[in-house]
XYZ file of C-alpha atoms in Angstrom:
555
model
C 0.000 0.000 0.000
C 1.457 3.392 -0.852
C 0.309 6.398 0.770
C -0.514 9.912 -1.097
C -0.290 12.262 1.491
C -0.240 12.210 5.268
C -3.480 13.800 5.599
C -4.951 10.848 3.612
C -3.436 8.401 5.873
C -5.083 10.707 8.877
C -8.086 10.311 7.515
C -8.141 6.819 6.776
C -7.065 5.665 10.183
C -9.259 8.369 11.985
C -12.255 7.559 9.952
C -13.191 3.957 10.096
C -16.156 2.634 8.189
C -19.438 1.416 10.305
C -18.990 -1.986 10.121
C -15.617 -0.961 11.634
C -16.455 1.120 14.943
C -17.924 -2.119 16.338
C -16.814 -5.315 14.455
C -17.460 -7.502 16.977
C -21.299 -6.850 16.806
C -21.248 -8.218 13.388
C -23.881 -10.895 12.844
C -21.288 -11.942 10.390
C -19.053 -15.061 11.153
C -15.571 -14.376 11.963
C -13.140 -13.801 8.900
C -9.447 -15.523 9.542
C -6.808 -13.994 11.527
C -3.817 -13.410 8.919
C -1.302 -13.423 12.148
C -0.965 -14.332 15.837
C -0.048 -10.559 16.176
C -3.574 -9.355 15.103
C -5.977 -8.384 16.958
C -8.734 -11.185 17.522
C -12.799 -10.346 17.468
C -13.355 -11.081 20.594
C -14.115 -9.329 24.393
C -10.337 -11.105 25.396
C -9.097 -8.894 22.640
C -11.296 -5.554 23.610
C -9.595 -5.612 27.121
C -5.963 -6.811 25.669
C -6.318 -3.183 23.688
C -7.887 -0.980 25.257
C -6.780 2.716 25.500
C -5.635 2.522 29.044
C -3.839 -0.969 29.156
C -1.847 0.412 26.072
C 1.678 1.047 27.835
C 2.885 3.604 25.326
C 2.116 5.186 22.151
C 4.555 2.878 20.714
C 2.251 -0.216 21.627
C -0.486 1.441 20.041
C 1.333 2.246 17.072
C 2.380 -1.437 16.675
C -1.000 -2.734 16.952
C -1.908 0.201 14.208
C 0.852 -0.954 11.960
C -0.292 -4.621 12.247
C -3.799 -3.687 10.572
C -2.304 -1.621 8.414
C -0.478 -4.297 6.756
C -3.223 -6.957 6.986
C -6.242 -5.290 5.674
C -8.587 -8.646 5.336
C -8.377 -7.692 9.365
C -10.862 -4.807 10.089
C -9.711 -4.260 13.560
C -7.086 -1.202 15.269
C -6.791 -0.219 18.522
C -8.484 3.005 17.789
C -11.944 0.439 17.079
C -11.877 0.352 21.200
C -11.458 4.456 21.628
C -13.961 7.130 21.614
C -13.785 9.602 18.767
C -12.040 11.739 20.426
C -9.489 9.308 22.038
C -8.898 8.217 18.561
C -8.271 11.972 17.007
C -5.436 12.131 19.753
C -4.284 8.956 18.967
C -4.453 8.888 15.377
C -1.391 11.259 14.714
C 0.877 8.837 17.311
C 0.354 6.272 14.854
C 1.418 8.272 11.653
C 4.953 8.455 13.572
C 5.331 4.905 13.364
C 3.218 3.830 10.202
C 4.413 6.353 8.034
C 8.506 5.073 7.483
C 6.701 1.434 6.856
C 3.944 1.947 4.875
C 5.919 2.634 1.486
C 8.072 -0.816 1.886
C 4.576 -2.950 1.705
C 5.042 -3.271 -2.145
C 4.212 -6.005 -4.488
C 7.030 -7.379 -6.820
C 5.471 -5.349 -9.474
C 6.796 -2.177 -8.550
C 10.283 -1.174 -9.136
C 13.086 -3.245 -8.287
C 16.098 -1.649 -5.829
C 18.834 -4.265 -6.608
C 22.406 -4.047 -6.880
C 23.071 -2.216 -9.714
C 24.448 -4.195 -12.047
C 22.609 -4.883 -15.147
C 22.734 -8.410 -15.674
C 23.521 -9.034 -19.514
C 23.515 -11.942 -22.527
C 27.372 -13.604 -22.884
C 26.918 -15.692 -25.431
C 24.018 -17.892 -27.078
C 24.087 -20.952 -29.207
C 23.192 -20.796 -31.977
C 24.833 -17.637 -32.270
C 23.287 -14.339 -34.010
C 23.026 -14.751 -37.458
C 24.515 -17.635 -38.482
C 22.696 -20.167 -40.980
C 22.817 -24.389 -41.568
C 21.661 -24.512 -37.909
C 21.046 -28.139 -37.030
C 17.326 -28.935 -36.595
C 17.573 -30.691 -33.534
C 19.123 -28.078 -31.724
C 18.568 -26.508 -28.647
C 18.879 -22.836 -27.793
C 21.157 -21.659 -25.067
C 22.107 -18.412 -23.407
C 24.628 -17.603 -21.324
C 24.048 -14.420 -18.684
C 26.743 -12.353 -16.925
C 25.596 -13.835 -13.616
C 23.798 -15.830 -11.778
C 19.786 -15.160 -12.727
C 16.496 -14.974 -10.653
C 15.248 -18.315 -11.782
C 11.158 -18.306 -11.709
C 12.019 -14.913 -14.286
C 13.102 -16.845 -16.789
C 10.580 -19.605 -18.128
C 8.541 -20.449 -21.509
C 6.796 -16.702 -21.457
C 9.500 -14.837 -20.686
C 12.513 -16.882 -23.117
C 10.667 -17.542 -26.365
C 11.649 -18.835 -29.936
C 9.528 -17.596 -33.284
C 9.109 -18.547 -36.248
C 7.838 -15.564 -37.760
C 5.452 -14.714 -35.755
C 4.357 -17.935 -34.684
C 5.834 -19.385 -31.258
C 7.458 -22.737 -30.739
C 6.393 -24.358 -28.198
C 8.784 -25.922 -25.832
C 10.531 -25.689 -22.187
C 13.129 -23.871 -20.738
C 15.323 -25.126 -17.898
C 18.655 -24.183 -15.939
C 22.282 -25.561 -15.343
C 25.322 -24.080 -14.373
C 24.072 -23.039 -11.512
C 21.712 -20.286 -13.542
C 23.879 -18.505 -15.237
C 22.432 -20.505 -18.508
C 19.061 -21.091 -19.860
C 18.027 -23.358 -22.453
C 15.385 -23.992 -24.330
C 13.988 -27.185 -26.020
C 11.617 -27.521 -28.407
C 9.490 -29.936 -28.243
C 10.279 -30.856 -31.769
C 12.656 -30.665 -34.379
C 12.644 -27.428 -35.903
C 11.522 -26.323 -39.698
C 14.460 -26.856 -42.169
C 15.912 -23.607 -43.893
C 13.886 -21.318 -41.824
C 14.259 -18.057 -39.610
C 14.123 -18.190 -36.050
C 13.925 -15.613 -33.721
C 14.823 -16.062 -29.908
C 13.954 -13.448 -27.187
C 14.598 -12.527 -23.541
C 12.120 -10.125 -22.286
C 12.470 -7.500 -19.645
C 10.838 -9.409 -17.170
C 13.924 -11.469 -16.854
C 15.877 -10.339 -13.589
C 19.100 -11.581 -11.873
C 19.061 -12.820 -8.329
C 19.280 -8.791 -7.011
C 16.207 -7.980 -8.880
C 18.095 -6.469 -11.688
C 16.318 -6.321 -15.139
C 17.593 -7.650 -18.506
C 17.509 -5.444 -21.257
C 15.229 -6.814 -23.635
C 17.277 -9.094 -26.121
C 16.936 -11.355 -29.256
C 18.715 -12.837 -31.591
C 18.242 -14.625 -35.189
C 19.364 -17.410 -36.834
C 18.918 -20.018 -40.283
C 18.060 -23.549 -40.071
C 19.783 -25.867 -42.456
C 17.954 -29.406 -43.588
C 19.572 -31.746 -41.438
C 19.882 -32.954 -37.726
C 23.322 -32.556 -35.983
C 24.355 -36.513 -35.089
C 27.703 -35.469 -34.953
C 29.989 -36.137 -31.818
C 31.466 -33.343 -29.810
C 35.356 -33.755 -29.392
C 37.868 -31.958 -27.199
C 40.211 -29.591 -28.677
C 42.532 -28.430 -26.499
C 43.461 -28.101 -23.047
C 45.155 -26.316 -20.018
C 47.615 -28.273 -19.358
C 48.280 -29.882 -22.476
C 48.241 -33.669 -22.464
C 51.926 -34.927 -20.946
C 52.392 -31.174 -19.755
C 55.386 -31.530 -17.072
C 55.963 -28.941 -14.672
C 52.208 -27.812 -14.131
C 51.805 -25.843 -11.436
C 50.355 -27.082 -8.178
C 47.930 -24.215 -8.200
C 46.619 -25.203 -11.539
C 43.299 -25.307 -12.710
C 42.297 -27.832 -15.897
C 40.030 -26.630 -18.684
C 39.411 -28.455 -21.805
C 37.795 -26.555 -24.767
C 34.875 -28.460 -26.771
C 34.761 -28.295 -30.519
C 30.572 -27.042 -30.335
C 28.590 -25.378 -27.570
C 27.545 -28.283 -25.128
C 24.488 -28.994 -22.744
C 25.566 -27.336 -19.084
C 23.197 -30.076 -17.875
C 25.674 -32.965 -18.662
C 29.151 -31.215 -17.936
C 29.682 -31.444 -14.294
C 31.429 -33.599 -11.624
C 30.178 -36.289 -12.942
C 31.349 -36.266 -16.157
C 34.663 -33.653 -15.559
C 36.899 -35.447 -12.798
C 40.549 -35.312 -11.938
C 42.543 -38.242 -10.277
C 45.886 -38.423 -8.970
C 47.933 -39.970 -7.650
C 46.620 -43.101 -9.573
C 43.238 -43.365 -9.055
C 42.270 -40.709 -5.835
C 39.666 -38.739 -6.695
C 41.088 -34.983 -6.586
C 38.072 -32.813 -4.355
C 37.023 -29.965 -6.793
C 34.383 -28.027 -8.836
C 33.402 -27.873 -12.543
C 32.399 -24.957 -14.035
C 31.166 -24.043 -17.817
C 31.938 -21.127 -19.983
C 29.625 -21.771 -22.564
C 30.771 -18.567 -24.213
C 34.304 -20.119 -24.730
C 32.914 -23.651 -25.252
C 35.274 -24.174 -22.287
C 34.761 -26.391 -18.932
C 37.365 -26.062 -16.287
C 37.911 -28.548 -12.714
C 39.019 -25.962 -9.978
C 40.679 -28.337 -7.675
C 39.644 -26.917 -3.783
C 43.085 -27.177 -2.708
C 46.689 -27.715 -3.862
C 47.789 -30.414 -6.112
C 50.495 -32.545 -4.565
C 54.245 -31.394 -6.071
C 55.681 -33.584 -8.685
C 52.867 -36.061 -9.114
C 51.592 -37.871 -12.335
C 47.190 -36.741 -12.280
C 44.816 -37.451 -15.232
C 41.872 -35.655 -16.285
C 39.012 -37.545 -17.610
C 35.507 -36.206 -19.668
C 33.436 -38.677 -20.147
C 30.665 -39.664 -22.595
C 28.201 -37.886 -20.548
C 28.934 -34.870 -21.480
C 26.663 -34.123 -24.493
C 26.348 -31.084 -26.967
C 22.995 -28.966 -27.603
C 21.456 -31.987 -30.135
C 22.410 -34.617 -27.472
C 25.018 -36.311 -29.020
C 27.449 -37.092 -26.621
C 31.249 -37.649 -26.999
C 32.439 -40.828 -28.826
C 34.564 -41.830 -26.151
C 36.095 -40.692 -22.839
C 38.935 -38.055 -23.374
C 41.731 -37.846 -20.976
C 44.711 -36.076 -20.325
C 47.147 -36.618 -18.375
C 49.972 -34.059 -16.882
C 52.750 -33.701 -14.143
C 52.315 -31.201 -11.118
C 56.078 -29.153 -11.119
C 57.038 -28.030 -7.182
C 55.336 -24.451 -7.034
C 52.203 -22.721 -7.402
C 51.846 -20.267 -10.557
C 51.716 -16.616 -10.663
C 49.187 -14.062 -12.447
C 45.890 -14.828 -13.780
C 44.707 -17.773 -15.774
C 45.917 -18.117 -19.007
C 43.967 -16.990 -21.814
C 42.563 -20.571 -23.377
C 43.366 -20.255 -27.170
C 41.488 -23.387 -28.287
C 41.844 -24.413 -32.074
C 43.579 -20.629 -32.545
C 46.125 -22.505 -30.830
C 47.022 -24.234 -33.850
C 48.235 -21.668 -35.959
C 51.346 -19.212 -35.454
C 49.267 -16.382 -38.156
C 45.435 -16.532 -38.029
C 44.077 -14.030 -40.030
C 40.847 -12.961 -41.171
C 41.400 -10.515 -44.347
C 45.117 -11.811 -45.218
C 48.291 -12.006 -44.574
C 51.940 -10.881 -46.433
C 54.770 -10.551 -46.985
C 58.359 -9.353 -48.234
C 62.203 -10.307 -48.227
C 63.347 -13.501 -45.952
C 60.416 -14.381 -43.681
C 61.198 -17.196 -41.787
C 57.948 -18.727 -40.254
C 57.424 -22.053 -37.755
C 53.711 -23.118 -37.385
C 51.095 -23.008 -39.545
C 49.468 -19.954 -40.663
C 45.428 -19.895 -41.354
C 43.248 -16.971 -43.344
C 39.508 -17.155 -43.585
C 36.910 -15.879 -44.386
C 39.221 -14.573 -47.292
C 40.494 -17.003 -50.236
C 44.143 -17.982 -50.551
C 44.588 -14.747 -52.680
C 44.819 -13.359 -49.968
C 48.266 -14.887 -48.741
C 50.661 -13.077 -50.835
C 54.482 -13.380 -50.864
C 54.988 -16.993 -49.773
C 54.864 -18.673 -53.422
C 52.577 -21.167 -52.218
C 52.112 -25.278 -53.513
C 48.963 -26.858 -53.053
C 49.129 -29.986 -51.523
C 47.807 -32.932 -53.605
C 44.887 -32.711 -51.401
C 44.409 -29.664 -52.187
C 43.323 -29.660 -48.397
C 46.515 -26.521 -47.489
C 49.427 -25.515 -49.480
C 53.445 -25.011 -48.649
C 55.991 -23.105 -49.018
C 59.780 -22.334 -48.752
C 59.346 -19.745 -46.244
C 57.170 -21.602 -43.857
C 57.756 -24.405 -41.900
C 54.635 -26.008 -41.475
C 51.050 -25.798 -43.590
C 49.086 -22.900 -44.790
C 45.267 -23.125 -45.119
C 42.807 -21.195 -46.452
C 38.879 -20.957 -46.835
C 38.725 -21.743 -50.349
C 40.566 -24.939 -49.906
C 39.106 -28.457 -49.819
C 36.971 -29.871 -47.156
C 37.167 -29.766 -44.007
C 39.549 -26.970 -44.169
C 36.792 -23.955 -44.511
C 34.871 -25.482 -41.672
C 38.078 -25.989 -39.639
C 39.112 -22.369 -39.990
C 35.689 -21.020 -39.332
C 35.739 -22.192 -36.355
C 39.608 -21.233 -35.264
C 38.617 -17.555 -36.374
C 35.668 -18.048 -34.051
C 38.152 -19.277 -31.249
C 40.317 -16.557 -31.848
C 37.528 -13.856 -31.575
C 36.520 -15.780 -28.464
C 39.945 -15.593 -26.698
C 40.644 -11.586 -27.333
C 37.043 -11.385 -25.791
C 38.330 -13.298 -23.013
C 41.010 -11.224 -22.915
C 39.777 -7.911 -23.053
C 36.997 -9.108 -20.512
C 39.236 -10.189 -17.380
C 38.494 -8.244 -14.409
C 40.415 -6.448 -11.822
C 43.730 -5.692 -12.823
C 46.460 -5.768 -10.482
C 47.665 -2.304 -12.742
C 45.922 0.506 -14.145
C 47.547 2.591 -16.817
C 51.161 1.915 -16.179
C 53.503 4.662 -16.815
C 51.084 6.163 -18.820
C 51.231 3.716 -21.637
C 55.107 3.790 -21.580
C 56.809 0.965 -19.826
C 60.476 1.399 -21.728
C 63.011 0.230 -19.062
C 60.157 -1.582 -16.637
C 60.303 -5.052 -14.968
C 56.828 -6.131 -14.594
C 55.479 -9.308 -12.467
C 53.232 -11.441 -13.416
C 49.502 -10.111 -13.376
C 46.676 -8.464 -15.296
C 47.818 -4.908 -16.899
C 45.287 -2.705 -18.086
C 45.378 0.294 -19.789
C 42.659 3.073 -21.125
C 44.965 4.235 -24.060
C 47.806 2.753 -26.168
C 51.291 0.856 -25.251
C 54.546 1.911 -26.265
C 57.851 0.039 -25.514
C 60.275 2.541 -26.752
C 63.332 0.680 -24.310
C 63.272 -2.960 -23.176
C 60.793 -4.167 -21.347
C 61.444 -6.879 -18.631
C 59.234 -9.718 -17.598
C 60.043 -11.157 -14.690
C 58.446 -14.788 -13.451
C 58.670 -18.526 -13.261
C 57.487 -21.356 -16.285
C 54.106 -21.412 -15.263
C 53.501 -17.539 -13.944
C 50.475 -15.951 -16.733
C 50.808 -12.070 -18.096
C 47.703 -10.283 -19.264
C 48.100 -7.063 -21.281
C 44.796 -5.082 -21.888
C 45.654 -2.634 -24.146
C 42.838 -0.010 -25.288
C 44.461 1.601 -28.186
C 47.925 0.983 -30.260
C 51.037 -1.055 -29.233
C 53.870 -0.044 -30.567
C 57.446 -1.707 -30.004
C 60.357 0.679 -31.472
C 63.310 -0.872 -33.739
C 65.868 -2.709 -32.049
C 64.236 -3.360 -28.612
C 62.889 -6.441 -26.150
C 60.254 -7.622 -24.809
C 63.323 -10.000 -22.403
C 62.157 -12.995 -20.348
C 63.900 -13.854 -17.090
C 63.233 -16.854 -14.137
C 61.890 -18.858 -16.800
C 58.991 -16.848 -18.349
C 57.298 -18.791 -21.180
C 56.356 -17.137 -24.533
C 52.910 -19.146 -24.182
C 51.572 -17.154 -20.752
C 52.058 -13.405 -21.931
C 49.138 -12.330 -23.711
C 48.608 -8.958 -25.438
C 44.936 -7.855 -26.223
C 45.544 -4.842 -28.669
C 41.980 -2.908 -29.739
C 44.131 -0.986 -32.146
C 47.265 -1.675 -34.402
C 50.354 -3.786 -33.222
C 53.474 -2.439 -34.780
C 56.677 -4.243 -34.054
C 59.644 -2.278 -34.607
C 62.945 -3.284 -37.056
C 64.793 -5.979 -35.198
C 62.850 -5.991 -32.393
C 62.258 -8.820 -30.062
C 58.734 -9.973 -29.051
C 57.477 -12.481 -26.986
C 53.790 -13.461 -26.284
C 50.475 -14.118 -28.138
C 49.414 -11.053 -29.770
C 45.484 -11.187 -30.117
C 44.762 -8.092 -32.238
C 41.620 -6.696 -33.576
C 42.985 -4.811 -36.616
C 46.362 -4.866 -38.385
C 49.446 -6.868 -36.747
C 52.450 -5.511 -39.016
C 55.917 -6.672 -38.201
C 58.978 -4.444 -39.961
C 62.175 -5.574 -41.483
C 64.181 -7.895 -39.577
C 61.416 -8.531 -36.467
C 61.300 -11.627 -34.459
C 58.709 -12.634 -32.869
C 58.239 -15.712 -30.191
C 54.416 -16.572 -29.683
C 51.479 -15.690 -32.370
C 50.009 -13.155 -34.335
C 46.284 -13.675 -34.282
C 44.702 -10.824 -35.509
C 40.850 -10.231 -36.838
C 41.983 -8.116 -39.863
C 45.028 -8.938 -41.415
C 49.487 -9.328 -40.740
C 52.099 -7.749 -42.679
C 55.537 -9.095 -42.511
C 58.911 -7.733 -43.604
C 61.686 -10.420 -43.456
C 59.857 -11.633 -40.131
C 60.821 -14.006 -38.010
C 58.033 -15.995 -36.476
C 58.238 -19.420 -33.928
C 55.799 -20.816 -32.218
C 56.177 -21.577 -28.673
C-alpha cells in the first residue's frame, strides 16, 4: 500500500467505516486472523487493547501498523477508543506507520537491486549464423547468476515468424544458462527468432535489457559427436603448477546439464579422486575442474571427460577423453591463461590476409579465412595434392585457407571463431592488479606477473622486462595501439614462457625493425611486423598481418 499524502493516511485511520467502529457486533461469522499478532474479534481482545492498558504510544502504534499491513483484518486499537481518544491517537500512529507503509510493495513495482545490469554472454546458436542443425537446442549464457522463476517459456521464447514454438526452458550451471527445447525438431531452412524479455531479472532484482537474436536452419539434424580440442595443461604437460586449474575446450557449444562432476573429474595420484568443482563457460565452449586445494608437487594426475557430457542436439562424446599431466614443485603466478582453443594451432590466423616481403622465416602453420588464398601473398605457395593446405619455402609447417578443400573452410571457421573468443576473453578479465602503467610507456620496466590494463595505447620505446617462473600468466589489456620501437625487447627472465604473456591490442600492433617480441598477440585490426622482427608466440589478428623479413616461432 502506498500512501498519497499524510493527511490521507489521517483520515483513513481516523475515519473507520461502520462496520468498523464495532466489528465484533457483526452478525457476520468471523473472517481468519492473517497473524498471531492481530488483533482477535473477541471481548479477550477488547480488554488486551484498550486505551488505558496500552503502555505507550509505541504499543499502540504497533498494533496500528499490524492492521495496516493486513487489511482482510478490520480491527485497530483506535476500534476500542472514543472519537475523540482516537483523534489524539491517530497522529501517534502516523509516527510509526508512516517510514513502513511505502516498503509494503508487491514485486510489481520497481526493483532496488544491486546495480548491475545483468547481460547476454553468449548464445548458441549464435546471431546470425545459418545451416543450424534442426535438432538443436537454444542456449544463453548471462553475466551472472539469474532470478530463476524470471526466466521460463513466457518470458525466453523462440519464433518462427510470428508464430511461437512451443517448448521448455530449464537451468544448469548453476543459472547462469538457460536453455530452451523444443518440443520438436525445428523447420528446415527457416528463420528463427529467440527473445529474452524484460521481465527477466538476476538474483538482485536487476532487469535484462530486452534481447533477441536470429538465426537459419539448415535441412539436417546434428548426429555429430562433440570432441575436445585443447586443453590447459596440455596432455603430458610436465611442470604444471600445483595451483593449476584444468580446462578443456569443446569443438561445439555443449548442454551445461551434462558437464559437471560427474562427467569432468581429476585423479591423482593413480586413481584418488582430486576434491574440486566444474564450471562451464559456454561462451568459450570451455569447462574447467578448480581443484579446492593444492595439487600434490611432482605427481603424475589425469583428467578424464566422459561420454556424458553431451552437446545442444544430445550427441554425446564418442569416447572418454583424458589427459594426463605432471604437477612441477610451485604454485603459478598471475591470472589464468587466456585458453586459445583451435587458434592454438596456428602461429598467423588471419581474417582478411596475410603478407609478406624479403626472408620471412615462419614455424607453425598460418590460417586466413573468411578470405580465399589470394589473400596470402608473398609466400609462393604449392597446393598440396589434397588440395586440403598448401606449402611453401618460407614456412615451416602448412598454410590453409577458406577456399581450400573440405574440411579446411569449416576448420578455420571455427579457429577464427576461437580466436575472436579468446581476445574477448582477454579484453573481458576483471580487476587488474595495474591501471595505466607509466602512462602507456613501460620502456626500461620489470613487470610481475599479473593483469595490466590500460585506457589508451602501449609503447615500448626501451626494453621491457618480464620477470616470473614457467608457469607464472601475463595479461596485457591494451585499449588503443602497441607499438614496439626498432631494435628493442620484450626479455624474459626466471623462466617466463612465450605461451603465458598475452597482449589484447583494440588498435594496431606495430613491431619495430629488429625488435624482439614475446607473447600471443590477439589483435583486432592490423598486426604488421617491420624488417628484420622476431617474434616468439602468435600473431592472431581479426583483420590482417604484414611481414617484412619476419621471423616468427611458435612456442
Amino acid at each position: 500500500m502506498y500512501v498519497q499524502s499524510v493527511r490521507q493516511l489521517r483520515t483513513s485511520v481516523d475515519s473507520p467505516t461502520r462496520r468498523d467502529r464495532a466489528p465484533w457486533r457483526s452478525s457476520r461469522a468471523p473472517e481468519p486472523i492473517a497473524s498471531a499478532s492481530v488483533v482477535a474479534r473477541s471481548k479477550c481482545a477488547r480488554r488486551l487493547v484498550s486505551p488505558r492498558r496500552l503502555r505507550s504510544w509505541r504499543q499502540y502504534a504497533a498494533c496500528a501498523f499490524t492492521s495496516s499491513t493486513h487489511p482482510e483484518v478490520h480491527m485497530t486499537p483506535l476500534h476500542f477508543c472514543s472519537r475523540a481518544a482516537r483523534s489524539k491517537l491517530s497522529w501517534l500512529a502516523l509516527l510509526a506507520i508512516v517510514p513502513f507503509v511505502g516498503c509494503n510493495h508487491d514485486e510489481d513495482d520497481d526493483d532496488h537491486g544491486d546495480g548491475t545490469t545483468p547481460t547476454v554472454r553468449a548464445t548458441a546458436p549464435a546471431d546470425q549464423v545459418t545451416d543450424v542443425a534442426i535438432n538443436t537446442q537454444i542456449a544463453v549464457a548471462f553475466s551472472e547468476a539469474m532470478f530463476a522463476p524470471s526466466i521460463n517459456p513466457a518470458t525466453f521464447t523462440l519464433t518462427d515468424g510470428v508464430t511461437p514454438v512451443t517448448g521448455a526452458v530449464d537451468y544448469a550451471d548453476a543459472g547462469t544458462t538457460a536453455i530452451f527445447t523444443p518440443v520438436g525438431a525445428l523447420a528446415a531452412s527457416t528463420p528463427y527468432t529467440a527473445t529474452l524479455t524484460t521481465a527477466i531479472k538476476d538474483a538482485s532484482g536487476n532487469k535484462l535489457a530486452s534481447y533477441s537474436w536470429t538465426f537459419t536452419t539448415g535441412t539436417t539434424a546434428d548426429a555429430v559427436a562433440p570432441t575436445v580440442v585443447s586443453s590447459i595443461p596440455a596432455h603430458l604437460d610436465t611442470g604444471v603448477a600445483t595451483n593449476a586449474a584444468v580446462t578443456v575446450a569443446f569443438s561445439e557449444p555443449m548442454d551445461p546439464s551434462t558437464v559437471g562432476a560427474t562427467s569432468f573429474v581429476v585423479t591423482g595420484p593413480g586413481v584418488t579422486p582430486v576434491t574440486g568443482a566444474v564450471e562451464l563457460d559456454f561462451a568459450n565452449n570451455s569447462a574447467t575442474f578448480t581443484p579446492s586445494s593444492d595439487l600434490a608437487v611432482s605427481t603424475l594426475f589425469t583428467g578424464t571427460i566422459t561420454t556424458d557430457a553431451t552437446d545442444l542436439a544430445g550427441n554425446a562424446l564418442a569416447a572418454d577423453h583424458q589427459i594426463t599431466f605432471t604437477t612441477g614443485t610451485t604454485p603459478s603466478a598471475g591470472p589464468a591463461p587466456v585458453l586459445l582453443q583451435t587458434a592454438g594451432n596456428y602461429g598467423i590466423l588471419a581474417k582478411s590476409g596475410i603478407s609478406t616481403t624479403g626472408v620471412t622465416a615462419i614455424t607453425g602453420d598460418l590460417g586466413v579465412s573468411p578470405a580465399a588464398s589470394t589473400a596470402i601473398t608473398g609466400f609462393a605457395l604449392v597446393l598440396d595434392g589434397s588440395g586440403q593446405f598448401a606449402t611453401s619455402s618460407l614456412v615451416t609447417g602448412e598454410i590453409f585457407a577458406s577456399d581450400y578443400a573440405p574440411p579446411t573452410p569449416s576448420v578455420l571457421t571455427t579457429a577464427v571463431l576461437d580466436m575472436q573468443a579468446a581476445y574477448t576473453d582477454a579484453a573481458g578479465r576483471t580487476s587488474p592488479d595495474v591501471t595505466n602503467l607509466g602512462a602507456g610507456d613501460i620502456g626500461g620496466l620489470t613487470l610481475v606477473p599479473g593483469l595490466y590494463k590500460w585506457g589508451t595505447g602501449v609503447s615500448i620505446p626501451t626494453t621491457v622486462t618480464l620477470s616470473g617462473g614457467a608457469n607464472d600468466v601475463w595479461i596485457f589489456q591494451i585499449a588503443g595501439n602497441l607499438t614496439v620501437a626498432d631494435a628493442v625487447a620484450v626479455a624474459l627472465t626466471g623462466g617466463a614462457q612465450p605461451r603465458n604473456i598475452f597482449w589484447q591490442v583494440a588498435g594496431q600492433a606495430t613491431l619495430g625493425t629488429t625488435c624482439d617480441f614475446s607473447g600471443i598477440l590477439l589483435c583486432q585490426t592490423l598486426i604488421a611486423a617491420d624488417s628484420g622482427a622476431v617474434l616468439t608466440g602468435r600473431a592472431l589478428s581479426q583483420t590482417a598481418v604484414t611481414l617484412i623479413g619476419t621471423t616468427l616461432t611458435t612456442p
